[in-house]
mmCIF file of C-alpha atoms in Angstrom:
data_model
loop_
_atom_site.group_PDB
_atom_site.id
_atom_site.type_symbol
_atom_site.label_atom_id
_atom_site.label_comp_id
_atom_site.label_asym_id
_atom_site.label_seq_id
_atom_site.Cartn_x
_atom_site.Cartn_y
_atom_site.Cartn_z
ATOM 1 C CA ALA Z 100 -11.582 -12.548 10.995
ATOM 2 C CA HIS Z 101 -9.190 -13.890 13.589
ATOM 3 C CA GLU Z 102 -11.312 -16.723 14.692
ATOM 4 C CA ILE Z 103 -11.375 -17.948 10.688
ATOM 5 C CA ARG Z 104 -7.517 -17.577 10.255
ATOM 6 C CA ASN Z 105 -7.026 -19.969 12.659
ATOM 7 C CA PRO Z 106 -8.343 -23.274 11.115
ATOM 8 C CA LEU Z 107 -7.958 -21.720 7.442
ATOM 9 C CA ALA Z 108 -4.004 -22.064 8.676
ATOM 10 C CA ALA Z 109 -4.693 -25.624 9.644
ATOM 11 C CA ILE Z 110 -6.670 -26.464 6.836
ATOM 12 C CA SER Z 111 -3.957 -25.310 4.184
ATOM 13 C CA GLY Z 112 -0.725 -26.605 6.462
ATOM 14 C CA SER Z 113 -2.619 -29.803 6.662
ATOM 15 C CA VAL Z 114 -2.795 -30.041 3.080
ATOM 16 C CA GLU Z 115 0.313 -29.246 2.292
ATOM 17 C CA VAL Z 116 1.913 -31.810 4.357
ATOM 18 C CA LEU Z 117 -0.597 -34.323 2.492
ATOM 19 C CA GLN Z 118 0.819 -32.974 -0.773
ATOM 20 C CA SER Z 119 4.369 -33.722 0.226
ATOM 21 C CA ASP Z 120 3.817 -37.136 1.925
ATOM 22 C CA LEU Z 121 1.418 -38.740 -1.011
ATOM 23 C CA ASP Z 122 2.005 -39.596 -4.343
ATOM 24 C CA VAL Z 123 -0.897 -37.697 -5.819
ATOM 25 C CA THR Z 124 -1.120 -37.491 -9.286
ATOM 26 C CA GLY Z 125 -4.089 -36.276 -12.379
ATOM 27 C CA GLU Z 126 -7.338 -34.174 -11.043
ATOM 28 C CA ASN Z 127 -6.677 -34.964 -7.274
ATOM 29 C CA ALA Z 128 -3.370 -33.487 -7.850
ATOM 30 C CA ARG Z 129 -5.254 -30.490 -9.142
ATOM 31 C CA LEU Z 130 -7.776 -30.570 -6.219
ATOM 32 C CA MET Z 131 -5.083 -30.172 -3.846
ATOM 33 C CA GLU Z 132 -3.574 -27.497 -5.380
ATOM 34 C CA LEU Z 133 -6.726 -25.493 -5.850
ATOM 35 C CA ILE Z 134 -7.112 -25.741 -1.890
ATOM 36 C CA VAL Z 135 -3.562 -24.511 -0.841
ATOM 37 C CA LYS Z 136 -3.942 -21.424 -3.930
ATOM 38 C CA GLU Z 137 -6.984 -20.471 -2.479
ATOM 39 C CA SER Z 138 -6.304 -21.120 1.184
ATOM 40 C CA HIS Z 139 -3.434 -18.526 0.477
ATOM 41 C CA ARG Z 140 -5.789 -16.171 -1.501
ATOM 42 C CA LEU Z 141 -8.305 -16.358 1.394
ATOM 43 C CA SER Z 142 -5.705 -15.836 3.976
ATOM 44 C CA ARG Z 143 -4.023 -12.757 2.051
ATOM 45 C CA ILE Z 144 -7.790 -11.053 2.465
ATOM 46 C CA LEU Z 145 -8.268 -11.738 5.548
ATOM 47 C CA SER Z 146 -4.999 -10.004 6.229
ATOM 48 C CA GLU Z 147 -6.079 -6.845 4.296
ATOM 49 C CA PHE Z 148 -9.047 -6.824 6.113
ATOM 50 C CA LEU Z 149 -7.124 -6.828 9.321
ATOM 51 C CA CYS Z 150 -5.083 -4.250 8.308
ATOM 52 C CA TYR Z 151 -7.869 -2.110 7.141
ATOM 53 C CA ALA Z 152 -10.124 -2.592 10.136
ATOM 54 C CA ARG Z 153 -7.053 -1.889 12.986
ATOM 55 C CA THR Z 154 -7.356 1.508 14.510
ATOM 56 C CA ASP Z 155 -3.632 1.685 15.373
ATOM 57 C CA ARG Z 156 -1.990 4.691 17.045
ATOM 58 C CA VAL Z 157 0.279 6.901 15.494
ATOM 59 C CA ALA Z 158 3.457 7.239 16.546
ATOM 60 C CA TYR Z 159 4.543 10.485 14.925
ATOM 61 C CA ASN Z 160 8.315 10.955 14.328
ATOM 62 C CA LYS Z 161 10.707 12.488 11.734
ATOM 63 C CA VAL Z 162 11.058 10.118 8.607
ATOM 64 C CA ASP Z 163 13.080 9.856 5.895
ATOM 65 C CA LEU Z 164 11.042 9.126 3.099
ATOM 66 C CA CYS Z 165 14.034 8.592 0.790
ATOM 67 C CA HIS Z 166 14.596 5.659 3.064
ATOM 68 C CA VAL Z 167 11.359 4.525 2.715
ATOM 69 C CA ILE Z 168 11.008 4.555 -0.587
ATOM 70 C CA ASN Z 169 14.472 2.470 -1.202
ATOM 71 C CA ASP Z 170 12.751 0.476 1.023
ATOM 72 C CA THR Z 171 9.410 0.002 -0.326
ATOM 73 C CA ILE Z 172 11.278 -0.651 -3.830
ATOM 74 C CA GLN Z 173 12.824 -3.950 -2.356
ATOM 75 C CA VAL Z 174 10.023 -5.200 -1.313
ATOM 76 C CA LEU Z 175 7.468 -4.608 -4.466
ATOM 77 C CA HIS Z 176 10.180 -6.814 -6.197
ATOM 78 C CA HIS Z 177 8.754 -10.038 -3.959
ATOM 79 C CA GLN Z 178 5.021 -8.998 -4.492
ATOM 80 C CA GLU Z 179 2.776 -11.262 -6.540
ATOM 81 C CA ALA Z 180 1.903 -8.608 -8.582
ATOM 82 C CA PHE Z 181 5.348 -7.492 -9.526
ATOM 83 C CA ARG Z 182 6.564 -9.090 -12.736
ATOM 84 C CA ASP Z 183 9.931 -8.605 -14.282
ATOM 85 C CA ASN Z 184 9.047 -6.834 -17.562
ATOM 86 C CA ILE Z 185 7.528 -3.324 -14.883
ATOM 87 C CA LYS Z 186 10.181 -0.888 -14.512
ATOM 88 C CA VAL Z 187 10.255 0.688 -11.500
ATOM 89 C CA THR Z 188 11.956 3.916 -10.857
ATOM 90 C CA PHE Z 189 12.561 6.689 -8.402
ATOM 91 C CA GLU Z 190 13.225 10.410 -8.572
ATOM 92 C CA ALA Z 191 13.809 13.230 -6.098
ATOM 93 C CA ASN Z 192 15.557 16.390 -6.191
ATOM 94 C CA ASP Z 193 17.442 15.252 -2.789
ATOM 95 C CA SER Z 194 19.020 12.345 -0.970
ATOM 96 C CA ILE Z 195 17.252 12.829 2.132
ATOM 97 C CA MET Z 196 13.762 14.186 2.933
ATOM 98 C CA TYR Z 197 11.933 14.471 6.456
ATOM 99 C CA VAL Z 198 8.768 14.466 7.233
ATOM 100 C CA ILE Z 199 6.472 13.914 10.300
ATOM 101 C CA GLY Z 200 4.747 10.782 10.308
ATOM 102 C CA ASP Z 201 5.188 6.802 11.035
ATOM 103 C CA GLU Z 202 7.257 4.902 9.141
ATOM 104 C CA ASP Z 203 5.695 1.731 9.238
ATOM 105 C CA LEU Z 204 2.224 3.345 7.966
ATOM 106 C CA ILE Z 205 4.126 5.520 5.221
ATOM 107 C CA LYS Z 206 5.421 2.177 4.146
ATOM 108 C CA GLN Z 207 2.191 0.062 3.825
ATOM 109 C CA LEU Z 208 0.846 3.274 2.032
ATOM 110 C CA LEU Z 209 3.714 3.077 -0.528
ATOM 111 C CA ILE Z 210 3.390 -0.387 -0.996
ATOM 112 C CA ASN Z 211 -0.385 -0.268 -1.306
ATOM 113 C CA LEU Z 212 0.150 2.463 -4.063
ATOM 114 C CA ALA Z 213 2.843 0.320 -5.743
ATOM 115 C CA VAL Z 214 1.128 -2.688 -5.856
ATOM 116 C CA ASN Z 215 -2.243 -1.094 -7.092
ATOM 117 C CA SER Z 216 -0.176 0.234 -10.419
ATOM 118 C CA CYS Z 217 1.342 -3.578 -10.635
ATOM 119 C CA GLU Z 218 -1.970 -5.115 -10.777
ATOM 120 C CA ALA Z 219 -3.251 -2.843 -13.309
ATOM 121 C CA PHE Z 220 -0.624 -3.670 -15.657
ATOM 122 C CA GLU Z 221 -2.464 -7.358 -15.696
ATOM 123 C CA GLY Z 222 0.658 -9.064 -16.670
ATOM 124 C CA ASN Z 223 1.245 -6.275 -19.347
ATOM 125 C CA GLY Z 224 4.882 -4.306 -19.187
ATOM 126 C CA GLY Z 225 4.586 -0.989 -17.412
ATOM 127 C CA GLU Z 226 6.569 1.587 -15.471
ATOM 128 C CA VAL Z 227 6.003 2.725 -11.841
ATOM 129 C CA ILE Z 228 7.818 5.919 -11.036
ATOM 130 C CA PHE Z 229 7.814 7.403 -7.207
ATOM 131 C CA ARG Z 230 8.872 11.056 -7.653
ATOM 132 C CA LEU Z 231 9.413 13.187 -4.424
ATOM 133 C CA VAL Z 232 9.433 17.171 -4.335
ATOM 134 C CA ASN Z 233 10.362 19.746 -1.309
ATOM 135 C CA ASN Z 234 7.605 22.381 -1.280
ATOM 136 C CA GLU Z 235 8.897 24.791 1.161
ATOM 137 C CA ASP Z 236 6.633 27.449 0.771
ATOM 138 C CA ASN Z 237 3.844 24.834 2.039
ATOM 139 C CA ASN Z 238 5.983 23.430 4.206
ATOM 140 C CA GLN Z 239 4.989 20.133 2.776
ATOM 141 C CA VAL Z 240 7.143 17.016 0.852
ATOM 142 C CA ASN Z 241 5.192 15.942 -2.247
ATOM 143 C CA LEU Z 242 4.847 11.987 -3.353
ATOM 144 C CA TYR Z 243 3.930 11.208 -6.728
ATOM 145 C CA VAL Z 244 3.273 7.692 -7.262
ATOM 146 C CA ILE Z 245 2.758 7.329 -11.321
ATOM 147 C CA ASP Z 246 1.823 4.558 -13.570
ATOM 148 C CA ASN Z 247 1.661 4.001 -17.168
ATOM 149 C CA GLY Z 248 -1.307 1.694 -16.718
ATOM 150 C CA PRO Z 249 -4.774 1.666 -18.207
ATOM 151 C CA GLY Z 250 -6.452 4.385 -16.178
ATOM 152 C CA ILE Z 251 -9.853 4.665 -14.661
ATOM 153 C CA SER Z 252 -12.722 5.781 -15.484
ATOM 154 C CA VAL Z 253 -14.059 9.065 -14.048
ATOM 155 C CA GLU Z 254 -17.177 6.264 -12.704
ATOM 156 C CA ASN Z 255 -15.141 4.415 -11.006
ATOM 157 C CA ILE Z 256 -12.679 7.411 -9.417
ATOM 158 C CA LYS Z 257 -15.582 8.200 -6.903
ATOM 159 C CA LYS Z 258 -15.183 4.419 -5.695
ATOM 160 C CA ILE Z 259 -11.803 3.899 -5.740
ATOM 161 C CA TYR Z 260 -11.349 4.048 -1.787
ATOM 162 C CA GLN Z 261 -14.790 1.934 -0.794
ATOM 163 C CA PRO Z 262 -13.592 -1.422 1.070
ATOM 164 C CA PHE Z 263 -14.322 -4.316 -1.109
ATOM 165 C CA PHE Z 264 -14.830 -2.033 -4.271
ATOM 166 C CA SER Z 265 -12.350 -3.710 -7.086
ATOM 167 C CA THR Z 266 -12.079 -3.925 -10.793
ATOM 168 C CA LYS Z 267 -9.565 -5.801 -11.141
ATOM 169 C CA LYS Z 268 -10.128 -10.265 -11.477
ATOM 170 C CA ASN Z 269 -8.418 -11.082 -8.255
ATOM 171 C CA GLY Z 270 -8.537 -7.701 -6.146
ATOM 172 C CA THR Z 271 -9.933 -7.706 -2.709
ATOM 173 C CA GLY Z 272 -10.752 -4.179 -2.629
ATOM 174 C CA LEU Z 273 -9.401 -3.236 0.050
ATOM 175 C CA GLY Z 274 -5.876 -2.024 -1.120
ATOM 176 C CA LEU Z 275 -6.955 1.634 -1.844
ATOM 177 C CA ALA Z 276 -9.149 1.400 0.760
ATOM 178 C CA ILE Z 277 -5.935 0.887 3.532
ATOM 179 C CA VAL Z 278 -4.424 3.605 1.484
ATOM 180 C CA HIS Z 279 -6.684 6.220 2.238
ATOM 181 C CA ARG Z 280 -7.195 4.824 5.949
ATOM 182 C CA VAL Z 281 -3.516 5.282 6.480
ATOM 183 C CA CYS Z 282 -3.239 8.898 4.589
ATOM 184 C CA SER Z 283 -6.299 10.075 7.314
ATOM 185 C CA ALA Z 284 -4.389 8.534 10.451
ATOM 186 C CA LEU Z 285 -1.450 10.686 9.053
ATOM 187 C CA LYS Z 286 -3.397 13.724 8.338
ATOM 188 C CA ALA Z 287 -1.744 13.577 5.071
ATOM 189 C CA ASN Z 288 -3.927 14.411 1.502
ATOM 190 C CA ILE Z 289 -4.195 12.355 -0.656
ATOM 191 C CA ASN Z 290 -5.219 13.103 -4.319
ATOM 192 C CA ILE Z 291 -5.864 11.325 -7.957
ATOM 193 C CA GLU Z 292 -5.708 12.228 -11.428
ATOM 194 C CA SER Z 293 -5.916 9.603 -14.178
ATOM 195 C CA GLU Z 294 -7.585 9.526 -17.695
ATOM 196 C CA LYS Z 295 -8.579 5.936 -19.126
ATOM 197 C CA GLY Z 296 -5.826 5.106 -20.965
ATOM 198 C CA PHE Z 297 -3.558 7.264 -19.750
ATOM 199 C CA GLY Z 298 -2.125 5.920 -16.642
ATOM 200 C CA THR Z 299 -2.770 7.362 -13.289
ATOM 201 C CA THR Z 300 -0.768 9.828 -10.731
ATOM 202 C CA PHE Z 301 -1.327 9.818 -7.096
ATOM 203 C CA THR Z 302 -0.360 12.316 -5.029
ATOM 204 C CA VAL Z 303 0.218 12.471 -1.089
ATOM 205 C CA LYS Z 304 1.116 15.650 0.434
ATOM 206 C CA PHE Z 305 3.428 15.129 3.629
ATOM 207 C CA ARG Z 306 3.951 17.661 6.190
ATOM 208 C CA ASN Z 307 7.433 18.801 6.296
ATOM 209 C CA PHE Z 308 9.893 18.245 9.151
ATOM 210 C CA LYS Z 309 10.413 21.138 11.490
ATOM 211 C CA PRO Z 310 11.881 20.390 14.891
ATOM 212 C CA ASP Z 311 10.045 23.210 16.550
ATOM 213 C CA ARG Z 312 6.964 23.056 14.694
ATOM 214 C CA PHE Z 313 7.184 19.063 15.595
ATOM 215 C CA ASP Z 314 8.063 19.507 19.500
ATOM 216 C CA LYS Z 315 5.184 22.488 19.704
ATOM 217 C CA LYS Z 316 2.519 20.823 17.911
ATOM 218 C CA ASP Z 317 3.317 17.451 16.734
ATOM 219 C CA ASN Z 318 4.091 15.975 19.888
ATOM 220 C CA ILE Z 319 0.893 17.200 22.105
ATOM 221 C CA LEU Z 320 -1.186 16.163 18.967
ATOM 222 C CA SER Z 321 0.497 12.242 19.199
ATOM 223 C CA GLU Z 322 -0.575 12.362 23.095
ATOM 224 C CA SER Z 323 -4.041 13.481 22.125
ATOM 225 C CA LEU Z 324 -4.532 10.508 19.866
ATOM 226 C CA THR Z 325 -3.477 7.984 21.935
ATOM 227 C CA ALA Z 326 -5.596 9.360 24.692
ATOM 228 C CA GLY Z 327 -8.609 9.588 22.577
ATOM 229 C CA SER Z 328 -7.739 5.451 21.217
#
């Protein structure tokens, strides 16, 4: 992927220079624009592929999910899939909720889930809801990412985490595959509920941060993962 990415960047950059330096019109201008557009699309596919293939070491830490979600919403507004007719809301019964995890990986997980919802609207208006529920009985924090999009059929639900499977026109089929891989790395359970025509809800269950449990268990777990990688 890296070997493809470097010459691709050279091609894209060269064409962009020619676009700015030459007075190109008509069909030639359209072809140049097509080269730049498709180069950027291919670069995005390569980036997602690298993200999926890379096996980063998980750095378990105390992470404030509320803070990460607020950051994610800011990033989401600058994603290609986001439109002004999409409403994004965040609901939580506490202003701070600490979980055990890796902040960068959790943010990647949330962005991919939110972008998946935005892409499902296919240009139409819709709503994406982030909801946090502290489940003290199970020592968990449940994160819900809810959309009122077209939903997913029963047949396709079985395939959504497969790399390169997509029902979207310009989908790479790697967004939800990355989500599943990140959840596995974080040891966080993920579930999906969806019905055609009635939207989709992803539920991710994180381990609640407990200082005594983290020190005695998760530091050992983090060290063993690092040694194993």
